GROMACS .gro file of C-alpha atoms in nm:
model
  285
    1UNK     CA    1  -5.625   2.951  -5.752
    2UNK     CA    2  -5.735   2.954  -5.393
    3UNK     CA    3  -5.535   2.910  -5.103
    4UNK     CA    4  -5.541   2.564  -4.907
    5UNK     CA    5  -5.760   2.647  -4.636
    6UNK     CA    6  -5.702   2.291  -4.463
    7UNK     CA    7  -5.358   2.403  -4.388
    8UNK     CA    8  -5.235   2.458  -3.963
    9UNK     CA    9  -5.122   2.754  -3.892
   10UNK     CA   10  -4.856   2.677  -3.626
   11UNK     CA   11  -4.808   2.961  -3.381
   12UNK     CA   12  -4.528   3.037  -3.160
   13UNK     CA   13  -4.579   2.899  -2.789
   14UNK     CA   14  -4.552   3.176  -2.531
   15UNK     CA   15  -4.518   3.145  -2.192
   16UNK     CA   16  -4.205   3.170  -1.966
   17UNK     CA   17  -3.866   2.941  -1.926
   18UNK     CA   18  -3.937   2.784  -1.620
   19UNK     CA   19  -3.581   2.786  -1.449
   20UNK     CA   20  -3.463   2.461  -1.207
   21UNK     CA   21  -3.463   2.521  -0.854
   22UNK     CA   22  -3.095   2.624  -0.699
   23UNK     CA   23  -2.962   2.301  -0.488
   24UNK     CA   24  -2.988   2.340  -0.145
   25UNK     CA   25  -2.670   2.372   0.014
   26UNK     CA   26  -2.766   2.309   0.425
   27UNK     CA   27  -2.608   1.958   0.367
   28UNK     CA   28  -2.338   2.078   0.230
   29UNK     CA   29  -2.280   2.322   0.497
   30UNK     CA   30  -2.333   2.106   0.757
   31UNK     CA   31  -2.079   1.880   0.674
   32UNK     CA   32  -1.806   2.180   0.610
   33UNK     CA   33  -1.914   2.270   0.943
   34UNK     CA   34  -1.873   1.935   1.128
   35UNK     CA   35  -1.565   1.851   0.969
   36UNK     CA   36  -1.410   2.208   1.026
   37UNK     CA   37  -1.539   2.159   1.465
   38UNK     CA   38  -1.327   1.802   1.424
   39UNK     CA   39  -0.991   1.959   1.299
   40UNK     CA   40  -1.087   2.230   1.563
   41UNK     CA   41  -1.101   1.954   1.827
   42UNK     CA   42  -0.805   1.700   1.717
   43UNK     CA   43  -0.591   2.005   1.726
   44UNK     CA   44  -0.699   2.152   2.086
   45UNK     CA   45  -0.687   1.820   2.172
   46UNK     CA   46  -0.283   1.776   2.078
   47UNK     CA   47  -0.204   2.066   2.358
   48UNK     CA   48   0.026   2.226   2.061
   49UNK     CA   49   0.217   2.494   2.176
   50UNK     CA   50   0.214   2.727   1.904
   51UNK     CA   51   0.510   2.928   2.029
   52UNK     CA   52   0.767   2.682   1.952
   53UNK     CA   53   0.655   2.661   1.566
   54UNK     CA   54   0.831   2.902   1.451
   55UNK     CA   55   1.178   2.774   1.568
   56UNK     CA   56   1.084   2.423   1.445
   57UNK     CA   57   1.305   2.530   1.052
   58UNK     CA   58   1.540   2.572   1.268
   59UNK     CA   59   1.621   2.327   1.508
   60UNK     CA   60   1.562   2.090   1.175
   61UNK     CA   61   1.864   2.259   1.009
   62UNK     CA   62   2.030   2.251   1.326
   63UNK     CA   63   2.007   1.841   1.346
   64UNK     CA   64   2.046   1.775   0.929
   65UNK     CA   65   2.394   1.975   1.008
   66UNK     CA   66   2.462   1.760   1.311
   67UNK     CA   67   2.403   1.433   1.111
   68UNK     CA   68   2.577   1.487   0.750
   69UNK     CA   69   2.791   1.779   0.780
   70UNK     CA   70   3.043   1.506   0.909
   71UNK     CA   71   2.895   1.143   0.904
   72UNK     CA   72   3.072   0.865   1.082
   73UNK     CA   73   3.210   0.608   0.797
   74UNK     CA   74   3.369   0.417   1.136
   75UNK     CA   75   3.065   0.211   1.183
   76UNK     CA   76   2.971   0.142   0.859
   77UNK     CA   77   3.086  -0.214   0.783
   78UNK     CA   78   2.825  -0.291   1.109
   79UNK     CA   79   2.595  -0.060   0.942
   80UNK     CA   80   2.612  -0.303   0.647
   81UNK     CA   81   2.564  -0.611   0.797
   82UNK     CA   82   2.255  -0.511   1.001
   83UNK     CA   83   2.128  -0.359   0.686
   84UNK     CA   84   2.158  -0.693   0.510
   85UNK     CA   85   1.966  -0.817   0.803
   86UNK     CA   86   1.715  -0.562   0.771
   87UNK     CA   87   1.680  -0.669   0.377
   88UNK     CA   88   1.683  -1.077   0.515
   89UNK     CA   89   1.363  -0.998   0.712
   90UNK     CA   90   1.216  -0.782   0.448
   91UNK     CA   91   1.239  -1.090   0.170
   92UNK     CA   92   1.161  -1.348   0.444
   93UNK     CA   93   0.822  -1.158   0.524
   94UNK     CA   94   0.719  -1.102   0.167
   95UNK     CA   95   0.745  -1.471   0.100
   96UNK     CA   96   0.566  -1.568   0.411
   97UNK     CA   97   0.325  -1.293   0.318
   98UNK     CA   98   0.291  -1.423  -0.056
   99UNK     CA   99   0.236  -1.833   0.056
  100UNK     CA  100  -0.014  -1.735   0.246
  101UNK     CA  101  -0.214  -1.427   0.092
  102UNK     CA  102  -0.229  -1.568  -0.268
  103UNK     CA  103  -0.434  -1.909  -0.159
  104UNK     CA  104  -0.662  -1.713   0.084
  105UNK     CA  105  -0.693  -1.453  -0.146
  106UNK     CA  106  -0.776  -1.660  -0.389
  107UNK     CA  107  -1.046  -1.811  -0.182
  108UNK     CA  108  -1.229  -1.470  -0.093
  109UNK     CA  109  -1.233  -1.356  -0.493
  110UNK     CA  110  -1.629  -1.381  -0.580
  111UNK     CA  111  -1.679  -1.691  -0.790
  112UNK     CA  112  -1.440  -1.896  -0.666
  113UNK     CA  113  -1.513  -1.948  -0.291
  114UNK     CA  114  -1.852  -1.962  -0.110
  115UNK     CA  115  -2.007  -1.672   0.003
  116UNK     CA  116  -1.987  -1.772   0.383
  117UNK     CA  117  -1.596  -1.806   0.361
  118UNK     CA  118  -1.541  -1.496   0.104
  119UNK     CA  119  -1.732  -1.292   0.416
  120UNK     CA  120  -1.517  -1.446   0.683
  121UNK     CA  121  -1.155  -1.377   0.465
  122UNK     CA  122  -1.223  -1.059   0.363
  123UNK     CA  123  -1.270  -0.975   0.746
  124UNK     CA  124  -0.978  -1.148   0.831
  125UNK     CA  125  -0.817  -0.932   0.592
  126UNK     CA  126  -0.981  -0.603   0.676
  127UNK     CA  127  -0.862  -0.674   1.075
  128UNK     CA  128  -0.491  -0.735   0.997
  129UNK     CA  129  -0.480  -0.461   0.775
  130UNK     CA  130  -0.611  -0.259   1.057
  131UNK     CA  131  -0.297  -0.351   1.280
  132UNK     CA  132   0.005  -0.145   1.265
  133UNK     CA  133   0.357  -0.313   1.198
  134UNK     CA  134   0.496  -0.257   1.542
  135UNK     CA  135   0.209  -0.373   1.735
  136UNK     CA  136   0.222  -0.747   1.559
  137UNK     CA  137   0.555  -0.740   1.665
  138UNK     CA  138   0.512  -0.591   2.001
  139UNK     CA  139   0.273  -0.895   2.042
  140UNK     CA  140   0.517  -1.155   1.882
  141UNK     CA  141   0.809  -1.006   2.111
  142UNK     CA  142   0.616  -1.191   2.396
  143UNK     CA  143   0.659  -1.509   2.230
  144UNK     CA  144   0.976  -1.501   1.960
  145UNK     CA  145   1.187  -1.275   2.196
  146UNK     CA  146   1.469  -1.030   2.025
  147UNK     CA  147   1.494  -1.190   1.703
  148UNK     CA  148   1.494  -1.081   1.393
  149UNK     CA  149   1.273  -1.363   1.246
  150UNK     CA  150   1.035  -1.208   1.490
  151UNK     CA  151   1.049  -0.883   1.287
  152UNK     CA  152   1.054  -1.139   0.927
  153UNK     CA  153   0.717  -1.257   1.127
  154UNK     CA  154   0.558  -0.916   1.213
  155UNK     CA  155   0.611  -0.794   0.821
  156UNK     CA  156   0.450  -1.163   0.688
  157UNK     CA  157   0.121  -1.119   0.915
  158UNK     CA  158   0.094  -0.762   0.824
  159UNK     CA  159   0.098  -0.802   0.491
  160UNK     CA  160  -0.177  -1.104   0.444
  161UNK     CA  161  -0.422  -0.878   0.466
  162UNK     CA  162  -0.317  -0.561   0.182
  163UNK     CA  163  -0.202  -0.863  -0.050
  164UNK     CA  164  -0.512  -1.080   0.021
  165UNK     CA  165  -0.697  -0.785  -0.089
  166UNK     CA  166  -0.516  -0.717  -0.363
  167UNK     CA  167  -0.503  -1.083  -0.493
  168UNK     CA  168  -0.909  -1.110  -0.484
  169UNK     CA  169  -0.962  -0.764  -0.699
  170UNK     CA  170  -0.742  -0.875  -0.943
  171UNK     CA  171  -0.917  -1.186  -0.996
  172UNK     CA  172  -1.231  -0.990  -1.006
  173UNK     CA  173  -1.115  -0.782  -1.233
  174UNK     CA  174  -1.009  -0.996  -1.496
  175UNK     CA  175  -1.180  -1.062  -1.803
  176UNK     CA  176  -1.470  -1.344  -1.827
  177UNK     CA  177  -1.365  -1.510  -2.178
  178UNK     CA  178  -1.115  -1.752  -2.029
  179UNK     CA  179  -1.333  -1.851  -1.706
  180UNK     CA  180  -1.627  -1.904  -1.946
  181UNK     CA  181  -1.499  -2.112  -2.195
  182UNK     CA  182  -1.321  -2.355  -1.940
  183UNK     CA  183  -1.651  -2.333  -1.765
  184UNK     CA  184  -1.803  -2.462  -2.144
  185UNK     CA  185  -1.612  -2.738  -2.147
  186UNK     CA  186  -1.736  -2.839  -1.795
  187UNK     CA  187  -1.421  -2.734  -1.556
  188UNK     CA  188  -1.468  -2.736  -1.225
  189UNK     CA  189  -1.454  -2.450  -1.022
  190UNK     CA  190  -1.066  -2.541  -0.959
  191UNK     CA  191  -0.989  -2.590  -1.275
  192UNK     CA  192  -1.114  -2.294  -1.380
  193UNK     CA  193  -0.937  -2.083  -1.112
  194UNK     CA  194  -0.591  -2.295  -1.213
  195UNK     CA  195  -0.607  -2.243  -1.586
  196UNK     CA  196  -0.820  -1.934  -1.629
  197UNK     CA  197  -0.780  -1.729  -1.335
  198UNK     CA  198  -0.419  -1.745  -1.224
  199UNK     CA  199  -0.283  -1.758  -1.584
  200UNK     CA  200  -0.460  -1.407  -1.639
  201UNK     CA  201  -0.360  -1.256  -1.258
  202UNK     CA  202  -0.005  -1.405  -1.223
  203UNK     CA  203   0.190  -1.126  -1.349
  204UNK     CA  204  -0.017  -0.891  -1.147
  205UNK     CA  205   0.024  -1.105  -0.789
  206UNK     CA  206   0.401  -1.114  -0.883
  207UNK     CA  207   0.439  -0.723  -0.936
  208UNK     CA  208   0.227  -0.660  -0.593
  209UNK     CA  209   0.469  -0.870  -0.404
  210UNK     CA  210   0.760  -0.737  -0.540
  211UNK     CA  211   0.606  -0.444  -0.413
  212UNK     CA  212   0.481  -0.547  -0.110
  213UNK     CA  213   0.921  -0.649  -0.050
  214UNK     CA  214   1.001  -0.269  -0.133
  215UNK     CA  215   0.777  -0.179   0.159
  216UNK     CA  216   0.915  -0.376   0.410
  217UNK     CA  217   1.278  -0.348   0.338
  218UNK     CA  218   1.115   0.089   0.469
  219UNK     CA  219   0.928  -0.096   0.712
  220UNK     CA  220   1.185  -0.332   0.866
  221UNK     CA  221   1.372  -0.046   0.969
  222UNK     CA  222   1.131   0.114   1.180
  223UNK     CA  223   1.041  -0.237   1.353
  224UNK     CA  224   1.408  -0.282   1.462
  225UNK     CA  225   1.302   0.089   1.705
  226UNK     CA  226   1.124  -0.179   1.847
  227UNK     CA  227   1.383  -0.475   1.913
  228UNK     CA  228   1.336  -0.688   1.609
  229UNK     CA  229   1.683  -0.633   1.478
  230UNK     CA  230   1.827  -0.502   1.208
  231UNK     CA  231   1.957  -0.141   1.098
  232UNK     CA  232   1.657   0.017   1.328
  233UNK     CA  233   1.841  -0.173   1.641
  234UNK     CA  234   2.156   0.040   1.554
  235UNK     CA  235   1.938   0.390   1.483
  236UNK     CA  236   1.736   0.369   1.809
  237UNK     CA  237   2.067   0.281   2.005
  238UNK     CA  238   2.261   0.591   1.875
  239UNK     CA  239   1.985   0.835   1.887
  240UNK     CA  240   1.929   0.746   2.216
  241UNK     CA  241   2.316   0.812   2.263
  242UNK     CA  242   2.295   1.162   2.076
  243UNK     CA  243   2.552   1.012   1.844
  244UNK     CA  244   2.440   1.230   1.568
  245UNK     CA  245   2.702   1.157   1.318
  246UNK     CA  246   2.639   0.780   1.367
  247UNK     CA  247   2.302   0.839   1.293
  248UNK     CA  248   2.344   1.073   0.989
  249UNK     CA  249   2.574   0.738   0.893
  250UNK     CA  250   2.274   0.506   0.931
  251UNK     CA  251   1.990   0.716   0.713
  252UNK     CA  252   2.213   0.801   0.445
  253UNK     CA  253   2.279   0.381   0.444
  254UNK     CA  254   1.894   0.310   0.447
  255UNK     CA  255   1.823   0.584   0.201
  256UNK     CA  256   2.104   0.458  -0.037
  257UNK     CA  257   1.971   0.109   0.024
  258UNK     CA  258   1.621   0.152  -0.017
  259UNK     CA  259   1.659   0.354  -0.340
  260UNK     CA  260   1.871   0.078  -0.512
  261UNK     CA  261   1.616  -0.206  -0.434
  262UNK     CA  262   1.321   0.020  -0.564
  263UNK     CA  263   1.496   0.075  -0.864
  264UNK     CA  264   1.581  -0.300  -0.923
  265UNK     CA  265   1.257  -0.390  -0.769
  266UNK     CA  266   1.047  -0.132  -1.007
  267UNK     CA  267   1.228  -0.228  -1.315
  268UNK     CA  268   1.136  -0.621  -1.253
  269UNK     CA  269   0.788  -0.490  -1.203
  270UNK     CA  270   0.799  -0.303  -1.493
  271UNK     CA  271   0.913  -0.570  -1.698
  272UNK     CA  272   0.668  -0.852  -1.562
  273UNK     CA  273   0.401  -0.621  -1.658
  274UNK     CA  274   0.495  -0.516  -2.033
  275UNK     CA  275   0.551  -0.888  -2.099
  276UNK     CA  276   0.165  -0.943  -1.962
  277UNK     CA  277   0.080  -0.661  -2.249
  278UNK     CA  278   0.252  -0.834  -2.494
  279UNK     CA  279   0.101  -1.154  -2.448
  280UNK     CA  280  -0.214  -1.021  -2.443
  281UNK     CA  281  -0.129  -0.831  -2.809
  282UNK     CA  282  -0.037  -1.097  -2.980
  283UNK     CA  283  -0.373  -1.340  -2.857
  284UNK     CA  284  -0.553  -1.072  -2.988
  285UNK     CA  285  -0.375  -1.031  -3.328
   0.00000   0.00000   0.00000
């Protein structure tokens, strides 16, 4: 029998693995380099004196001892009070904040408002967020006086513009199914923001506000250093006075405080949220 002589032979390819060139790295090194020359500069800049680090552990010890070895409970009841002040302007704010944030926001969420206006809120949005706390109510201080509704103010206006932001990327974000079947049934653009939209983002605006409260009840207290009342009124005043017990008084007050509405505050968050889960678990059984 012979052999198939119509049969390919298929020999082994020879020839080297070509390897991939190695990256280049200038670009990379550049940028090390440029970033390392602007820490080099900021701190030069500073006029540190790097002779007093050193004793910087211990002049903190020294002060924490100062403050809470003995803490003065004398002023406390007035620590209170100005602390439920601080807490008035910190809930007053986050309402103003949420009134105000949630339509606009709404406005600037792609899909729901023109492109022109979406452009001009989400500027409006970027510049507030750009302004500190303290300088809104530097600026309101010329107008409101001493007050604290002028710090209440200062912590609304600043907060338009990180819960604007937040209340157009959660409508974003959401899922389509919802906005395209009230679309189907020929909803308006409206009606498809006020039964689609806000039914699905609701429990998310809610949970950002609550947090958005938690950080100004810490916020509130640095804008009374400022004059806008509250327990920061009563912290600048006795540091100023070297009253260091006083003061050790105050922080462990605002500590306390702040930790107890976080808790409360992050627990309503918490369950606002699992209830959204739930919901959504039993549509989809």
């Amino acid at each position: 029998m012979q052999p198939d002589t119509n049969t390919e032979t298929i020999e082994p390819q020879s020839g080297r693995l070509e390897i991939p060139p190695q990256p280049s790295l200038l670009w990379p090194n550049i940028l090390t380099i440029g970033v390392g020359a602007i820490v080099l500069a900021a701190g030069a800049g500073l006029q540190i004196s790097w002779a007093d680090i050193p004793q910087i552990p211990a002049n903190v010890a020294n002060y924490l001892q100062l403050m809470f070895a003995s803490p003065n409970w004398e002023k406390l009841p007035r620590a209170l009070t100005e602390m439920w002040r601080s807490i008035s302007m910190a809930w007053l704010g986050a309402i103003l904040c949420v009134v105000v944030s949630v339509p606009l926001g709404m406005l600037a969420a792609r899909g729901v408002g023109p492109a022109w206006l979406r452009a001009i809120l989400r500027g409006l949005f970027a510049i507030i967020r750009a302004v500190p706390e303290v300088i809104i109510a530097i600026i309101l201080l010329t107008v409101t006086g001493l007050t604290p509704f002028t710090g209440a103010l200062a912590l609304g206006i600043a907060g338009i513009g990180t819960q604007g932001k937040w209340v157009y990327e959660s409508i974003e974000s959401a899922k389509e199914g919802a906005s395209e079947a009230v679309r189907a049934a020929g909803g308006t653009t409206a009606e498809v923001t006020r039964w689609a939209l806000w039914p699905a983002v609701a429990p998310s605006i809610m949970s950002f506000a609550l947090y958005r409260f938690e950080i100004n009840i810490r916020t509130s207290a640095v804008l009374g250093l400022v004059g806008a009342g509250g327990i920061g009124s009563m912290l600048s005043n006795y540091t100023n006075y070297r009253e260091w017990d006083t003061v050790g008084m105050l922080l462990i007050v605002v500590i306390v405080t702040t930790m107890i509405v976080d808790a409360i505050s992050g627990a309503i968050r918490r369950r606002i949220m699992e209830g959204t889960r739930i919901r959504e678990l039993a549509r989809s059984a």
